[in-house]
């Protein structure tokens, strides 16, 4: 027969006090979200203690934690032996172990410590599995991208493929592509194409000097990629600026940016890819400042690596397409 609720509440209150006073858990947060539940929180992880009768008769009280159990962010320890014969099902629902109905402070500490270690190990394992899966997906996409680029001879269509694939692998909402024209010291960047998933607008080709006063020009001159977290707040001492008038005209907010040069096999810059606004969720549209603030993140090292791979293939394909186009005109 389970103890009366008042006795259980007193026991849980005592357990909360002992956990909170344990110097070995001094850096952890001990809370009591319900009279029959004690939670020890360490960063994003939580170890939960509850009487076994809760599993038998009050399982609904654990529903708010179901998502955390499923995400390997929380683990449950029951105090006492449950009467429910289906206790094995609890293993799939976040059960970490069964303790005595009145465990000692050492038993509580060991359970909490082992719980956090198990959660941390499970999350690291899941992250590794997720990374392997993601790398396999990205490898397949890179192979498809290379195939698409090498089979396209039309320069304008190729530029569209290059920009579309670059945006796809990096999660960019928008982007532009430039082609280098002329010879030193009068080289120009011709704006050829832009894409934007959030807003529609008319654009036209134009040329600008290839120098360090623009972000695209600076990437081309330095032959290296440039990553900016917020183009409205450029780092002090930046040689380039950002013109907000285009954003104002189309009602858009450019924030994060990743720019990479396309370098030919002869080590000459023949184009520039400019990616805009990496999103947490690629399917989201950026139609307001609130959506930009909530969705847009900085381009990370993996984005830079992926764009570098695409840019290398893109440069070779673009160089071949330009030569093919020149031969065809001749």
Short mmCIF file of C-alpha atoms in Angstrom, two decimals:
data_model
loop_
_atom_site.label_atom_id
_atom_site.label_comp_id
_atom_site.label_asym_id
_atom_site.label_seq_id
_atom_site.Cartn_x
_atom_site.Cartn_y
_atom_site.Cartn_z
CA UNK A 1 0.00 0.00 0.00
CA UNK A 2 1.51 3.36 -1.02
CA UNK A 3 1.94 5.94 1.75
CA UNK A 4 -0.64 8.71 2.04
CA UNK A 5 -0.10 11.73 -0.27
CA UNK A 6 0.82 13.96 2.68
CA UNK A 7 3.58 11.57 3.70
CA UNK A 8 4.86 11.38 0.12
CA UNK A 9 4.92 15.18 -0.14
CA UNK A 10 6.91 15.39 3.09
CA UNK A 11 9.36 12.79 1.78
CA UNK A 12 9.80 14.67 -1.51
CA UNK A 13 10.28 17.94 0.37
CA UNK A 14 13.02 16.30 2.44
CA UNK A 15 14.60 14.87 -0.73
CA UNK A 16 14.59 18.35 -2.30
CA UNK A 17 16.31 19.79 0.75
CA UNK A 18 19.00 17.13 0.80
CA UNK A 19 19.73 17.56 -2.93
CA UNK A 20 19.82 21.36 -2.61
CA UNK A 21 22.18 21.16 0.38
CA UNK A 22 24.53 18.59 -1.18
CA UNK A 23 27.81 20.47 -1.90
CA UNK A 24 28.57 18.00 -4.71
CA UNK A 25 25.59 19.43 -6.61
CA UNK A 26 26.33 23.05 -5.73
CA UNK A 27 26.52 24.12 -9.39
CA UNK A 28 23.23 22.45 -10.31
CA UNK A 29 19.75 23.92 -9.91
CA UNK A 30 17.35 21.95 -7.69
CA UNK A 31 13.67 22.76 -8.19
CA UNK A 32 10.31 21.29 -7.21
CA UNK A 33 7.91 21.92 -10.13
CA UNK A 34 5.23 19.77 -8.44
CA UNK A 35 4.74 18.65 -4.82
CA UNK A 36 5.64 15.08 -5.87
CA UNK A 37 8.45 15.88 -8.32
CA UNK A 38 12.02 17.11 -7.72
CA UNK A 39 14.21 18.15 -10.65
CA UNK A 40 17.96 18.64 -10.74
CA UNK A 41 18.97 20.79 -13.73
CA UNK A 42 22.45 21.03 -15.23
CA UNK A 43 22.62 23.35 -18.24
CA UNK A 44 20.12 21.85 -20.74
CA UNK A 45 19.81 18.49 -18.98
CA UNK A 46 17.52 17.43 -16.12
CA UNK A 47 17.32 14.46 -13.72
CA UNK A 48 13.85 14.00 -12.25
CA UNK A 49 12.97 12.17 -9.02
CA UNK A 50 9.40 11.05 -8.26
CA UNK A 51 7.73 8.42 -6.05
CA UNK A 52 6.90 5.10 -7.74
CA UNK A 53 3.20 5.64 -7.03
CA UNK A 54 3.33 8.52 -9.51
CA UNK A 55 4.04 6.02 -12.27
CA UNK A 56 1.21 3.79 -11.04
CA UNK A 57 -1.48 6.41 -10.45
CA UNK A 58 -0.35 9.86 -11.59
CA UNK A 59 1.50 9.35 -14.86
CA UNK A 60 -0.20 12.41 -16.36
CA UNK A 61 2.05 14.57 -14.17
CA UNK A 62 5.01 13.41 -16.27
CA UNK A 63 3.45 14.38 -19.61
CA UNK A 64 5.02 17.89 -19.60
CA UNK A 65 8.44 16.22 -19.61
CA UNK A 66 7.71 13.71 -22.41
CA UNK A 67 9.43 15.88 -25.04
CA UNK A 68 12.56 16.19 -22.93
CA UNK A 69 12.61 12.42 -22.31
CA UNK A 70 12.33 11.81 -26.07
CA UNK A 71 15.11 14.31 -26.82
CA UNK A 72 17.48 12.72 -24.29
CA UNK A 73 17.36 15.94 -22.27
CA UNK A 74 15.80 14.43 -19.12
CA UNK A 75 15.91 11.17 -17.19
CA UNK A 76 13.47 9.85 -14.57
CA UNK A 77 14.33 8.04 -11.33
CA UNK A 78 11.50 6.41 -9.37
CA UNK A 79 11.61 6.16 -5.59
CA UNK A 80 10.38 2.71 -4.56
CA UNK A 81 9.18 -0.23 -6.64
CA UNK A 82 6.18 0.46 -8.94
CA UNK A 83 3.27 -2.00 -8.86
CA UNK A 84 2.51 -1.54 -12.56
CA UNK A 85 3.64 -4.74 -14.39
CA UNK A 86 4.38 -2.72 -17.54
CA UNK A 87 7.31 -0.94 -15.90
CA UNK A 88 9.57 -2.12 -18.75
CA UNK A 89 7.71 0.33 -20.99
CA UNK A 90 9.07 3.12 -18.84
CA UNK A 91 12.56 2.45 -20.18
CA UNK A 92 11.45 3.81 -23.54
CA UNK A 93 9.86 6.81 -21.83
CA UNK A 94 12.86 8.17 -19.97
CA UNK A 95 13.25 5.86 -16.96
CA UNK A 96 16.82 5.94 -15.73
CA UNK A 97 16.54 3.72 -12.67
CA UNK A 98 14.67 2.70 -9.52
CA UNK A 99 15.92 3.74 -6.08
CA UNK A 100 14.87 2.86 -2.59
CA UNK A 101 11.74 4.65 -1.36
CA UNK A 102 13.93 6.61 1.05
CA UNK A 103 17.39 6.80 -0.58
CA UNK A 104 20.44 8.11 1.18
CA UNK A 105 22.11 11.35 0.11
CA UNK A 106 24.94 9.36 -1.47
CA UNK A 107 22.46 7.26 -3.47
CA UNK A 108 20.72 10.43 -4.67
CA UNK A 109 24.01 12.03 -5.68
CA UNK A 110 25.19 8.92 -7.55
CA UNK A 111 21.83 8.66 -9.36
CA UNK A 112 21.96 12.33 -10.38
CA UNK A 113 25.58 12.11 -11.49
CA UNK A 114 25.08 8.89 -13.46
CA UNK A 115 21.91 10.35 -14.95
CA UNK A 116 23.72 13.40 -16.28
CA UNK A 117 26.56 11.26 -17.62
CA UNK A 118 24.11 8.98 -19.43
CA UNK A 119 22.17 11.92 -20.91
CA UNK A 120 25.38 13.59 -22.05
CA UNK A 121 26.62 10.36 -23.67
CA UNK A 122 23.29 9.78 -25.43
CA UNK A 123 23.17 13.32 -26.78
CA UNK A 124 26.75 13.15 -28.04
CA UNK A 125 25.97 9.82 -29.73
CA UNK A 126 22.84 11.26 -31.34
CA UNK A 127 24.76 14.33 -32.51
CA UNK A 128 27.43 12.13 -34.09
CA UNK A 129 24.77 10.05 -35.83
CA UNK A 130 23.07 13.22 -37.02
CA UNK A 131 26.36 14.63 -38.31
CA UNK A 132 27.14 11.42 -40.20
CA UNK A 133 23.67 11.47 -41.74
CA UNK A 134 24.02 15.14 -42.62
CA UNK A 135 27.47 14.61 -44.19
CA UNK A 136 26.12 11.72 -46.26
CA UNK A 137 23.27 13.93 -47.46
CA UNK A 138 25.64 16.80 -48.24
CA UNK A 139 28.00 14.48 -50.12
CA UNK A 140 25.12 13.28 -52.27
CA UNK A 141 24.07 16.88 -52.93
CA UNK A 142 27.63 17.88 -53.88
CA UNK A 143 27.80 15.01 -56.37
CA UNK A 144 24.47 16.11 -57.89
CA UNK A 145 25.66 19.73 -57.99
CA UNK A 146 28.88 18.76 -59.76
CA UNK A 147 26.90 16.73 -62.30
CA UNK A 148 24.46 19.60 -62.92
CA UNK A 149 27.26 22.13 -63.40
CA UNK A 150 29.40 20.03 -65.71
CA UNK A 151 26.50 19.30 -68.06
CA UNK A 152 25.34 22.93 -68.44
CA UNK A 153 26.99 24.91 -71.26
CA UNK A 154 24.76 27.99 -71.36
CA UNK A 155 26.46 30.64 -69.20
CA UNK A 156 23.27 32.31 -67.93
CA UNK A 157 21.65 28.98 -67.02
CA UNK A 158 24.88 27.82 -65.38
CA UNK A 159 25.01 30.95 -63.22
CA UNK A 160 21.47 30.22 -62.08
CA UNK A 161 22.41 26.64 -61.17
CA UNK A 162 25.53 27.79 -59.30
CA UNK A 163 23.60 30.34 -57.23
CA UNK A 164 20.66 28.04 -56.55
CA UNK A 165 22.87 25.16 -55.39
CA UNK A 166 25.08 27.44 -53.30
CA UNK A 167 22.02 28.79 -51.49
CA UNK A 168 20.60 25.30 -51.01
CA UNK A 169 23.64 23.72 -49.32
CA UNK A 170 24.17 26.72 -47.01
CA UNK A 171 20.52 27.49 -46.18
CA UNK A 172 20.70 31.02 -47.59
CA UNK A 173 17.46 32.91 -48.21
CA UNK A 174 18.91 35.03 -51.01
CA UNK A 175 22.01 35.63 -53.06
CA UNK A 176 23.65 37.24 -56.06
CA UNK A 177 26.34 36.30 -58.53
CA UNK A 178 28.86 38.51 -60.35
CA UNK A 179 31.13 37.85 -63.33
CA UNK A 180 34.49 39.57 -63.81
CA UNK A 181 34.96 41.55 -67.01
CA UNK A 182 37.94 43.38 -68.54
CA UNK A 183 41.64 43.30 -67.78
CA UNK A 184 43.83 44.85 -65.09
CA UNK A 185 43.82 47.59 -64.00
CA UNK A 186 40.28 48.20 -65.28
CA UNK A 187 38.50 45.04 -64.26
CA UNK A 188 34.77 45.29 -63.50
CA UNK A 189 32.22 43.15 -61.67
CA UNK A 190 29.06 42.61 -63.68
CA UNK A 191 26.00 41.87 -61.54
CA UNK A 192 24.36 39.02 -63.46
CA UNK A 193 21.72 37.39 -61.31
CA UNK A 194 19.92 37.52 -57.97
CA UNK A 195 17.60 35.08 -56.21
CA UNK A 196 15.40 35.62 -53.16
CA UNK A 197 12.97 33.18 -51.54
CA UNK A 198 11.15 35.83 -49.49
CA UNK A 199 10.44 38.75 -51.85
CA UNK A 200 10.01 39.19 -55.60
CA UNK A 201 11.41 42.16 -57.50
CA UNK A 202 12.75 43.14 -60.90
CA UNK A 203 16.52 43.31 -61.31
CA UNK A 204 18.83 44.24 -64.15
CA UNK A 205 22.48 43.80 -64.93
CA UNK A 206 24.94 46.52 -63.99
CA UNK A 207 28.69 46.89 -63.58
CA UNK A 208 30.80 48.28 -60.77
CA UNK A 209 34.55 48.67 -60.23
CA UNK A 210 36.33 45.64 -58.86
CA UNK A 211 37.89 47.17 -55.77
CA UNK A 212 37.81 46.74 -52.01
CA UNK A 213 35.09 49.37 -51.47
CA UNK A 214 32.36 46.76 -52.04
CA UNK A 215 32.03 43.43 -50.23
CA UNK A 216 32.00 41.45 -53.48
CA UNK A 217 34.94 43.45 -54.80
CA UNK A 218 36.92 42.95 -51.61
CA UNK A 219 36.38 39.16 -51.77
CA UNK A 220 37.54 39.19 -55.40
CA UNK A 221 40.59 41.35 -54.72
CA UNK A 222 41.67 39.27 -51.72
CA UNK A 223 40.80 35.92 -53.34
CA UNK A 224 39.21 34.72 -50.11
CA UNK A 225 35.75 34.41 -48.64
CA UNK A 226 34.24 37.07 -46.38
CA UNK A 227 31.73 36.23 -43.63
CA UNK A 228 29.67 38.99 -42.00
CA UNK A 229 27.18 38.46 -39.16
CA UNK A 230 25.28 41.71 -39.81
CA UNK A 231 26.01 44.00 -42.76
CA UNK A 232 24.25 46.87 -40.95
CA UNK A 233 26.89 46.59 -38.22
CA UNK A 234 30.18 46.05 -40.04
CA UNK A 235 33.38 45.50 -38.04
CA UNK A 236 35.37 48.64 -37.32
CA UNK A 237 38.02 49.28 -39.93
CA UNK A 238 36.23 47.39 -42.72
CA UNK A 239 37.40 48.73 -46.11
CA UNK A 240 33.96 48.16 -47.59
CA UNK A 241 30.52 49.51 -46.79
CA UNK A 242 26.95 48.36 -47.38
CA UNK A 243 24.31 50.36 -49.24
CA UNK A 244 20.91 49.94 -47.58
CA UNK A 245 18.97 51.66 -50.36
CA UNK A 246 18.33 48.38 -52.19
CA UNK A 247 16.85 46.85 -49.02
CA UNK A 248 14.66 49.90 -48.54
CA UNK A 249 13.43 49.76 -52.12
CA UNK A 250 12.34 46.11 -52.04
CA UNK A 251 11.33 46.06 -48.33
CA UNK A 252 13.91 43.48 -47.31
CA UNK A 253 16.46 43.20 -44.51
CA UNK A 254 19.90 41.92 -45.45
CA UNK A 255 21.69 40.66 -42.35
CA UNK A 256 24.18 37.77 -42.47
CA UNK A 257 26.32 37.40 -45.57
CA UNK A 258 28.87 34.96 -47.00
CA UNK A 259 30.83 36.00 -50.09
CA UNK A 260 33.27 33.80 -52.01
CA UNK A 261 35.32 34.35 -55.18
CA UNK A 262 35.22 31.94 -58.12
CA UNK A 263 38.86 31.26 -58.98
CA UNK A 264 39.83 29.63 -62.28
CA UNK A 265 42.44 26.96 -62.82
CA UNK A 266 44.82 29.74 -63.85
CA UNK A 267 44.33 31.34 -60.40
CA UNK A 268 42.27 34.19 -61.81
CA UNK A 269 39.06 35.46 -60.22
CA UNK A 270 36.28 35.06 -62.78
CA UNK A 271 33.26 35.64 -60.56
CA UNK A 272 31.87 36.15 -57.07
CA UNK A 273 29.03 34.42 -55.18
CA UNK A 274 27.27 36.50 -52.53
CA UNK A 275 24.91 34.62 -50.18
CA UNK A 276 22.49 36.43 -47.88
CA UNK A 277 20.64 35.53 -44.67
CA UNK A 278 21.30 31.97 -43.53
CA UNK A 279 18.06 30.66 -41.97
CA UNK A 280 17.37 28.23 -39.15
CA UNK A 281 14.48 26.78 -41.17
CA UNK A 282 15.05 26.99 -44.96
CA UNK A 283 11.31 26.91 -45.71
CA UNK A 284 10.60 30.09 -43.72
CA UNK A 285 10.09 33.43 -45.48
CA UNK A 286 11.56 36.66 -44.11
CA UNK A 287 8.67 39.08 -44.43
CA UNK A 288 9.16 41.17 -41.29
CA UNK A 289 11.87 42.38 -38.94
CA UNK A 290 10.60 39.95 -36.30
CA UNK A 291 11.04 37.02 -38.69
CA UNK A 292 14.54 38.20 -39.58
CA UNK A 293 15.45 38.46 -35.88
CA UNK A 294 14.04 35.00 -35.14
CA UNK A 295 15.24 33.11 -38.21
CA UNK A 296 18.47 34.60 -39.54
CA UNK A 297 21.74 33.28 -38.14
CA UNK A 298 25.39 33.76 -39.07
CA UNK A 299 27.00 31.58 -41.72
CA UNK A 300 29.08 29.03 -39.82
CA UNK A 301 32.31 27.22 -40.63
CA UNK A 302 30.43 24.35 -42.27
CA UNK A 303 28.64 26.80 -44.58
CA UNK A 304 32.00 28.29 -45.55
CA UNK A 305 33.38 24.80 -46.21
CA UNK A 306 30.39 23.76 -48.33
CA UNK A 307 30.43 26.99 -50.34
CA UNK A 308 34.16 26.52 -50.91
CA UNK A 309 33.48 23.09 -52.42
CA UNK A 310 30.68 24.39 -54.61
CA UNK A 311 32.71 27.46 -55.64
CA UNK A 312 35.66 25.32 -56.74
CA UNK A 313 33.42 23.25 -59.02
CA UNK A 314 31.49 26.34 -60.10
CA UNK A 315 34.69 28.14 -61.14
CA UNK A 316 35.80 25.23 -63.31
CA UNK A 317 32.36 24.89 -64.90
CA UNK A 318 32.03 28.64 -65.45
CA UNK A 319 35.50 28.87 -66.99
CA UNK A 320 34.64 26.06 -69.41
CA UNK A 321 31.27 27.59 -70.25
CA UNK A 322 32.83 31.00 -70.93
CA UNK A 323 35.45 29.42 -73.19
CA UNK A 324 32.77 27.39 -74.97
CA UNK A 325 30.68 30.55 -75.44
CA UNK A 326 33.70 32.45 -76.81
CA UNK A 327 34.50 29.65 -79.25
CA UNK A 328 30.87 29.48 -80.34
CA UNK A 329 30.82 33.25 -81.03
CA UNK A 330 34.05 33.01 -83.04
#
